[in-house]
Short mmCIF file of C-alpha atoms and ligand atoms in Angstrom, two decimals:
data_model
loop_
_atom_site.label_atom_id
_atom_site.label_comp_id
_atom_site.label_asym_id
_atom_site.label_seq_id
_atom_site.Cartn_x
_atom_site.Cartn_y
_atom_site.Cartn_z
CA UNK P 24 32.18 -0.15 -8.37
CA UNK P 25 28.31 -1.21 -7.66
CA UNK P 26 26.51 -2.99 -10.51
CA UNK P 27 23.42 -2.19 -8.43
CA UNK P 28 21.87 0.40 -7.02
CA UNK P 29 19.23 -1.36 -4.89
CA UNK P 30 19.18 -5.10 -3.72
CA UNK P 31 15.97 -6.46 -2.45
CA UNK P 32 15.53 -9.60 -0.79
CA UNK P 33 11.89 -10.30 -0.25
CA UNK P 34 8.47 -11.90 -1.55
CA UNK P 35 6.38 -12.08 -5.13
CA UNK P 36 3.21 -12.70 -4.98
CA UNK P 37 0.44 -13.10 -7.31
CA UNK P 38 -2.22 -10.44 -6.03
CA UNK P 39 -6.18 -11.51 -6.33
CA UNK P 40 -8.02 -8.30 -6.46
CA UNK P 41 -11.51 -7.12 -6.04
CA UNK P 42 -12.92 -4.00 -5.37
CA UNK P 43 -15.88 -4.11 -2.69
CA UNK P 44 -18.32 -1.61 -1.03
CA UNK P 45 -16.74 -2.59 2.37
CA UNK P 46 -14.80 -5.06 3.80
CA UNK P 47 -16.55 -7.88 5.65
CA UNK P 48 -16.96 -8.64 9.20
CA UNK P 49 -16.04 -11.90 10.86
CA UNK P 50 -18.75 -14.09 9.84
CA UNK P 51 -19.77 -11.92 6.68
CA UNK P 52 -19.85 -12.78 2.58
CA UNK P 53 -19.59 -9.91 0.61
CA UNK P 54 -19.75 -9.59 -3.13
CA UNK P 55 -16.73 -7.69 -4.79
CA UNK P 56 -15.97 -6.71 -8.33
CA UNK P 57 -14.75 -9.45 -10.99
CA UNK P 58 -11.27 -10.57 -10.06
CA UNK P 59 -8.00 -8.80 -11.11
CA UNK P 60 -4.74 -10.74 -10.82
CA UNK P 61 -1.55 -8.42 -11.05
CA UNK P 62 1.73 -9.23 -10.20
CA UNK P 63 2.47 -8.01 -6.39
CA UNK P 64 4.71 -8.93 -3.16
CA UNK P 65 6.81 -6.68 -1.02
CA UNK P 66 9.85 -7.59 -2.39
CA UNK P 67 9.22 -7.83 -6.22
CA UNK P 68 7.01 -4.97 -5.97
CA UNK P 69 9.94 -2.66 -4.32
CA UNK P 70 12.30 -3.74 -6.74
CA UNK P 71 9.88 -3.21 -10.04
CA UNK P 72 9.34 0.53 -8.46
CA UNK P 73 12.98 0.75 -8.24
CA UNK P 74 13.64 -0.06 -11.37
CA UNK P 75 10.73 2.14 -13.16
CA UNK P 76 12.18 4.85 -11.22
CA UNK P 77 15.70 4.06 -13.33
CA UNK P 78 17.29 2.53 -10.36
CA UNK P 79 20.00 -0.27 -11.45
CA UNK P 80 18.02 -2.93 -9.38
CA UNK P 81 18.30 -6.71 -8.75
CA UNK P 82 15.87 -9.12 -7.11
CA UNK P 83 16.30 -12.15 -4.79
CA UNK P 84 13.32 -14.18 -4.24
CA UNK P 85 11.69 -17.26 -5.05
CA UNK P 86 8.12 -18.25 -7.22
CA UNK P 87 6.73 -21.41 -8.15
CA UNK P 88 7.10 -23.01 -11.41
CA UNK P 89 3.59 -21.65 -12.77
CA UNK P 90 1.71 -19.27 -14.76
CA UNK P 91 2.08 -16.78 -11.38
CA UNK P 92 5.62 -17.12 -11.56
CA UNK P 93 6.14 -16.22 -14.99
CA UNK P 94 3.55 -13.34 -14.15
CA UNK P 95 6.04 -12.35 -11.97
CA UNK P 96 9.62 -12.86 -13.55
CA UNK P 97 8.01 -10.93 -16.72
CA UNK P 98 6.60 -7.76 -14.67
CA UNK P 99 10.39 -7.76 -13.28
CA UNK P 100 11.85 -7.65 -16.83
CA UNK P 101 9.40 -5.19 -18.18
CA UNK P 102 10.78 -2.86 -15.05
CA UNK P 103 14.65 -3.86 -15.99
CA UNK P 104 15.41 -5.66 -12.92
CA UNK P 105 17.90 -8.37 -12.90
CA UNK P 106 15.97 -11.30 -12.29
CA UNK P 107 19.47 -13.81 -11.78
CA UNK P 108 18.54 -14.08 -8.02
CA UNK P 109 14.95 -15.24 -8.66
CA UNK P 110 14.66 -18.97 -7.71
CA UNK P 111 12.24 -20.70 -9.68
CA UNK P 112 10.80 -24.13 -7.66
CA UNK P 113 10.05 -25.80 -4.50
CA UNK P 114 6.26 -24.43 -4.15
CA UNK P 115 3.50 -22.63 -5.84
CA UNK P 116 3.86 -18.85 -6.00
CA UNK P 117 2.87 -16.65 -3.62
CA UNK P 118 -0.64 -15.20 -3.46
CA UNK P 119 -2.29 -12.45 -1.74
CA UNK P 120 -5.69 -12.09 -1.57
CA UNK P 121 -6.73 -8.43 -1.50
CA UNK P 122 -10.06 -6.57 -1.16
CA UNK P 123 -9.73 -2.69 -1.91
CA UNK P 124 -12.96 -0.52 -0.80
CA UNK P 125 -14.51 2.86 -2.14
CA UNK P 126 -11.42 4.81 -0.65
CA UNK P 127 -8.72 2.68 -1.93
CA UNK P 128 -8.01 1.42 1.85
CA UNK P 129 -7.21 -2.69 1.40
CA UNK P 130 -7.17 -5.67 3.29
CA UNK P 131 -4.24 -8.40 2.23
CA UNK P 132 -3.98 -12.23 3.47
CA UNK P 133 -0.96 -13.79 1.71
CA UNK P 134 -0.41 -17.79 1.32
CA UNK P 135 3.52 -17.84 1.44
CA UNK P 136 4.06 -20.59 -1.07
CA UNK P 137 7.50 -20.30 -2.47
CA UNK P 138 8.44 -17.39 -0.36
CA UNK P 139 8.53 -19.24 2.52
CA UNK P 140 11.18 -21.41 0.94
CA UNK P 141 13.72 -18.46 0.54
CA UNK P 142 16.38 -19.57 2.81
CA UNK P 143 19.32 -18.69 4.42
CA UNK P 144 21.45 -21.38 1.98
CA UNK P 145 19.41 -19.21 -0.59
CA UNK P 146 20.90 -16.18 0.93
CA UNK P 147 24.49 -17.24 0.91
CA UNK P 148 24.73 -18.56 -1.96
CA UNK P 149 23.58 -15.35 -3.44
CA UNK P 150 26.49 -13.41 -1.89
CA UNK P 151 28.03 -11.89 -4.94
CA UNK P 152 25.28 -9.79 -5.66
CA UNK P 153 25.17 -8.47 -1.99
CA UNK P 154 29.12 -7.65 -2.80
CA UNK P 155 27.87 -5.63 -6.59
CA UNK P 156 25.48 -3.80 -4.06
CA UNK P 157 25.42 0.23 -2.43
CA UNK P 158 21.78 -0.98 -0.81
CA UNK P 159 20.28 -4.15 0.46
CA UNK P 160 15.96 -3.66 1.44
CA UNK P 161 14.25 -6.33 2.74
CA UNK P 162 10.62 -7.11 4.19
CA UNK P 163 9.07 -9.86 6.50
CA UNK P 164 7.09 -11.81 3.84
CA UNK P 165 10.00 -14.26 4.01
CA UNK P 166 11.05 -16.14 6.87
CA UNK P 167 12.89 -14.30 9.92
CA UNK P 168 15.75 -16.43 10.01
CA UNK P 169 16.45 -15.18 5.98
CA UNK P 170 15.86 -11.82 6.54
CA UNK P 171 18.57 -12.96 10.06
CA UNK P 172 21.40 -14.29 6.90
CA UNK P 173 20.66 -10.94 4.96
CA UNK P 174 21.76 -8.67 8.02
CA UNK P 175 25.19 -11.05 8.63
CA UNK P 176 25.59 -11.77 4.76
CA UNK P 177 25.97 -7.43 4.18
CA UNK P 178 29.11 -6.63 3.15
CA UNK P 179 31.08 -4.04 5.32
CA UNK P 180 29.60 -0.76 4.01
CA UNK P 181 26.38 -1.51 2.26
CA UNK P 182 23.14 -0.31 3.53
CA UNK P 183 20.57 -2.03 4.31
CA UNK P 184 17.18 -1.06 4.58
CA UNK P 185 14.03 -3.25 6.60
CA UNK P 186 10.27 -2.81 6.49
CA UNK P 187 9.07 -4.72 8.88
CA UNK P 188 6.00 -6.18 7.34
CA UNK P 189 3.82 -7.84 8.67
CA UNK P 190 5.71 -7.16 12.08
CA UNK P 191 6.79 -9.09 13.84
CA UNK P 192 9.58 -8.80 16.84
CA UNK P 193 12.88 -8.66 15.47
CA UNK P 194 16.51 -10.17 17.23
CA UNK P 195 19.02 -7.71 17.56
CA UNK P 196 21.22 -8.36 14.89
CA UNK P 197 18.68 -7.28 12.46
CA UNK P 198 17.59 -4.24 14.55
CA UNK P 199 21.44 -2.92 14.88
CA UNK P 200 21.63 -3.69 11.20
CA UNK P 201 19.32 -1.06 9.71
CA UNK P 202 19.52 1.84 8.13
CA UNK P 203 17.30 3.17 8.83
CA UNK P 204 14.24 0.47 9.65
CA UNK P 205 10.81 1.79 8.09
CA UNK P 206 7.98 1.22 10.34
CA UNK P 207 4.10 2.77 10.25
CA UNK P 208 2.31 2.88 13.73
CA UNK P 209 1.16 -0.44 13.93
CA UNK P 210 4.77 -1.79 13.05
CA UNK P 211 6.18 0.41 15.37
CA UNK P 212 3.89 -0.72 18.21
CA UNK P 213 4.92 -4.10 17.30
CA UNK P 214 8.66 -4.01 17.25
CA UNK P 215 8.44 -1.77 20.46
CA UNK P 216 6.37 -4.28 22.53
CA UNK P 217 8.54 -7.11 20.99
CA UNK P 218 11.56 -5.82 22.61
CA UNK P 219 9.83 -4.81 26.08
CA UNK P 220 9.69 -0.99 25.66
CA UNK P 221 6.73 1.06 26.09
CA UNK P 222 4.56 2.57 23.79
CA UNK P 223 4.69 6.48 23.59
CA UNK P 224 2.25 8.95 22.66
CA UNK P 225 4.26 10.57 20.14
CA UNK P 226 5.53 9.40 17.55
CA UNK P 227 8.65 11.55 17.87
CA UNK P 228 9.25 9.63 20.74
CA UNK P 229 8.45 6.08 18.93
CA UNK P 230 11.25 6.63 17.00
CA UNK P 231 13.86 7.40 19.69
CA UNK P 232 12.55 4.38 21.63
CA UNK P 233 13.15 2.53 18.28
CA UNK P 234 16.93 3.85 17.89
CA UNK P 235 17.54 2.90 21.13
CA UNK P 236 16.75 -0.89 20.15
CA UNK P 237 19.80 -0.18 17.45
CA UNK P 238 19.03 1.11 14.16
CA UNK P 239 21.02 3.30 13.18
CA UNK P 240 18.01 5.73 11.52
CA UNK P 241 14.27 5.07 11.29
CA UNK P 242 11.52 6.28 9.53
CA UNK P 243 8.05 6.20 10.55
CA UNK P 244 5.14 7.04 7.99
CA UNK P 245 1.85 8.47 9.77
CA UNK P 246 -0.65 8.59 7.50
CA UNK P 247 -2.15 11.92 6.68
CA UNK P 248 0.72 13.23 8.81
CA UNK P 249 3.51 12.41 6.41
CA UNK P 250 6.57 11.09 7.66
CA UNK P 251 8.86 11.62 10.82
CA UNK P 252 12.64 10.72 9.83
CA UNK P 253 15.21 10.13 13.06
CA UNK P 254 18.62 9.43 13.48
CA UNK P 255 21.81 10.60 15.62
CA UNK P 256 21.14 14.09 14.34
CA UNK P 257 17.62 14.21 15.87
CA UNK P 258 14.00 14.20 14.05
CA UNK P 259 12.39 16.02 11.27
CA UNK P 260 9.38 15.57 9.50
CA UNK P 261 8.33 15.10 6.15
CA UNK P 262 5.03 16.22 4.59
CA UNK P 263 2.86 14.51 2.87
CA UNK P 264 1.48 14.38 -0.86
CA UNK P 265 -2.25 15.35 -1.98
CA UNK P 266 -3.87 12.75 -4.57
CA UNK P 267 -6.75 11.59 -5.08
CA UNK P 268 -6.44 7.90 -3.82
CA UNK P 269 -7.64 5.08 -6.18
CA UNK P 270 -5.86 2.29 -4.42
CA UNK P 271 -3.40 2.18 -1.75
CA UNK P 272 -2.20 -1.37 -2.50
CA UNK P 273 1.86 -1.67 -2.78
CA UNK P 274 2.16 2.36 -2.20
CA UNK P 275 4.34 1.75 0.51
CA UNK P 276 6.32 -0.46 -0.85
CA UNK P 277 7.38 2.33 -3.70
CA UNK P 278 7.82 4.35 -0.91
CA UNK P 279 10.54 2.38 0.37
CA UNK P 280 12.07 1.79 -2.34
CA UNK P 281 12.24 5.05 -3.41
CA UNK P 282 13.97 6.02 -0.10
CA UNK P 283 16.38 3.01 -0.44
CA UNK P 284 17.72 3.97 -3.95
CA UNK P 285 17.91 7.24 -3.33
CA UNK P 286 19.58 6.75 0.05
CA UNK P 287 21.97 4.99 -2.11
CA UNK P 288 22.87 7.75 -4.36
CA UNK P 289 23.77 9.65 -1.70
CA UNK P 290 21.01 11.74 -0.61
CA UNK P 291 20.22 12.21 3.11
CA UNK P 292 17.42 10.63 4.97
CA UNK P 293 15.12 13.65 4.81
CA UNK P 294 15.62 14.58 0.94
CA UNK P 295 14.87 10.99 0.29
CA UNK P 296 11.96 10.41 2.12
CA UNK P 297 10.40 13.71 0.05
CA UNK P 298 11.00 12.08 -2.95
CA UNK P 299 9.82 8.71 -1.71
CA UNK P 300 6.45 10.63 -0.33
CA UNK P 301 6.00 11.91 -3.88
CA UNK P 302 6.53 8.43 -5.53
CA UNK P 303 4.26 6.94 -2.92
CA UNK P 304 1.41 9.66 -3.75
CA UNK P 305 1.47 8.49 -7.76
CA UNK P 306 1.21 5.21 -6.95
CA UNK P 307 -2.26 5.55 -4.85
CA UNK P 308 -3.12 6.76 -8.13
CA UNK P 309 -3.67 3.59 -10.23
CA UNK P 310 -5.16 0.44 -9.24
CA UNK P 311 -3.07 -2.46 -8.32
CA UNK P 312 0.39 -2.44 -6.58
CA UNK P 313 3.95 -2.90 -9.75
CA UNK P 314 1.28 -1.87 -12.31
CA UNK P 315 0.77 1.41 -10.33
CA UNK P 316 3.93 2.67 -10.15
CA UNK P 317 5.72 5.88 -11.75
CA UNK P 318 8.56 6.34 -13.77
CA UNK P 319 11.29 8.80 -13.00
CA UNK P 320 10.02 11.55 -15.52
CA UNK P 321 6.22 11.10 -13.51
CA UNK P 322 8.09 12.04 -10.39
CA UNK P 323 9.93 14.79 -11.83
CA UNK P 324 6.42 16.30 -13.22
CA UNK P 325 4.80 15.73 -9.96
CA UNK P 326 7.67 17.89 -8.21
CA UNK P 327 7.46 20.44 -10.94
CA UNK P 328 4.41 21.00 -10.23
CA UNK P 329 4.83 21.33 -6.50
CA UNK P 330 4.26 18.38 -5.12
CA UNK P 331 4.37 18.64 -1.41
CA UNK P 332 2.14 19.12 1.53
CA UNK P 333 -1.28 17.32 1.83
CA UNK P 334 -2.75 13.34 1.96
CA UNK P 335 -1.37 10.65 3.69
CA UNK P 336 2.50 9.39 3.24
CA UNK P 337 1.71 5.58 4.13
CA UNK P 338 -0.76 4.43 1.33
CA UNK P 339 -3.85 4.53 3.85
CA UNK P 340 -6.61 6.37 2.22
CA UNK P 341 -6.49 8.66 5.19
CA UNK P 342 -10.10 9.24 5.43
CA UNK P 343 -9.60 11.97 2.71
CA UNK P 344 -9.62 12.60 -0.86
CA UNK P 345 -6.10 12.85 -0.67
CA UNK P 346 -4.11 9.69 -0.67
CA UNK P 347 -0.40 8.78 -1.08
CA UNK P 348 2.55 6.70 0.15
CA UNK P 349 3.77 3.92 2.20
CA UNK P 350 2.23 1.04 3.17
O1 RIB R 191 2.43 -4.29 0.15
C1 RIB R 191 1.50 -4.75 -0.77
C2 RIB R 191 1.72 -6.20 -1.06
O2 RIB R 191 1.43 -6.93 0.10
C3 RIB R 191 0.82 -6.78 -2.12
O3 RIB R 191 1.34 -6.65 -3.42
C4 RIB R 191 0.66 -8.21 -1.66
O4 RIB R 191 1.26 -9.15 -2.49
C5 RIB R 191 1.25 -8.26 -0.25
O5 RIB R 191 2.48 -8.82 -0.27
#
């Protein structure tokens, strides 16, 4: 018996938002909107979309002791996420500083603080709620060698699920431990040139270069494209989502989320990564990254109404006025 559904080990940070007209150049001041602070991070946000979306979710991470922090813990509670792994202490919180444009594309630099104080002692001492786990997700906005004790802490059977973001080349025990790993192109690229392979054109063929570094499924999101799932069985893809994009921030991370739970409950890779794409496309929606996401019954509605085929499946605005999830 699992007390959770979905496990994630990763980051909170406190996200600085304004909008601007465009992004500046190197060597450029622009002037944005007034600042919005909402409570963000890969890890906290996958686990507050997991838990809007009614999965049993826990989170292990780690914020200051400050007003971000609480930002944070509270956004997690509000979402009904188990907040017993969240360390409080050792550095200020985690903040991103974000600047969205007119088509909800962003730009993110984040100032680790506490998250880069998550460690593997942090990691093993949280075992027991890897053991009350079916899923384990986990991002690179904490350091490698942690996300390194999360692939040898998972207990025989549990799944575990890796976003590598911001890329960065990964050692083989954590490439033979997921499944699947969740790349976009740039990722992708990344991980490929980190373990010496070459590049392909297609991205059919990214992804069997990328099983053949271990994974044991991956998913790639492309944008406009949709998705392209892969495993032993071969490669399918998944269409995309039309919305009208607002902001893109975080929409990836629900997308993963979304993917991991319901990979959990059983679904395979392909049905999940629809209903991921359609959980992805709501949050594009709203500003902001947790505040943005939808709840179960938001989902349903959107797939009652025929949600399907249309903008892009990895949160960039996709040069359209469609927009939707994963990045
Ligand atoms: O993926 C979006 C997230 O990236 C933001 O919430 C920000 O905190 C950065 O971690």
């Amino acid at each position: 018996m699992h007390d959770y559904d979905l496990l994630v080990v990763g980051s909170a940070n406190a996200d600085l938002v304004t909008a601007v007209e465009r992004r500046p150049g190197a060597g450029e001041t622009v002037l944005g909107s007034d600042l919005a602070v909402h409570p963000g991070g890969k890890g906290a946000n996958q686990a507050v979309a997991a838990g809007r979306l009614g999965a049993r979710t826990a989170l292990l991470a780690r914020v200051g002791d400050d007003a971000y922090g609480r930002l944070l813990l509270d956004s997690q509670r509000s979402a009904g996420v188990d907040t017993v792994g969240v360390l409080v202490g050792g550095a200020p919180t985690g903040v991103a500083l974000i600047t969205v444009d007119p088509s909800g594309d962003n730009s993110i630099v984040v100032a680790p603080g506490a998250n880069a104080r998550l460690t593997p002692q942090d990691v093993r001492a949280a075992a027991h709620l890897f053991e009350a786990a079916r899923v384990v997700s986990v991002q690179l906005e904490i350091p490698l060698e942690t996300v390194a004790e999360v692939a040898r802490t998972l207990p025989a059977g549990t799944r575990l699920v890796l976003n590598p973001s911001p890329p960065a080349p990964l050692p083989d025990e954590v490439l033979g431990a997921c499944d699947p790993l969740v790349v976009n192109e740039h990722e992708a690229r990344v991980i490929l040139r980190g373990a010496g392979a070459e590049v392909p054109d297609e991205p059919e063929d990214w992804a069997r270069r990328l099983l053949d570094l271990g994974p044991r499924s991956v998913v790639v999101t492309l944008g406009g494209a949709g998705a392209l799932v892969a495993g032993p069985d071969g490669t399918a893809r998944v269409p995309s989502v039309q919305v009208d994009a607002v902001d893109t921030t975080g929409a990836g991370d629900a997308f993963t989320a979304a993917l991991a739970w319901r990979l959990g409950v059983g679904e395979d890779l392909e049905t999940a990564a629809r209903y991921a794409a359609q959980v992805g496309a709501l949050a594009v929606t709203r500003a902001g990254a947790q505040v943005s996401y939808p709840s179960g019954d938001e989902v349903a509605a959107l797939g009652a109404a025929g949600g399907s085929a249309g903008g892009p499946v990895d949160g960039s605005a996709g040069g359209s006025a469609g927009g939707s999830a994963a990045r």
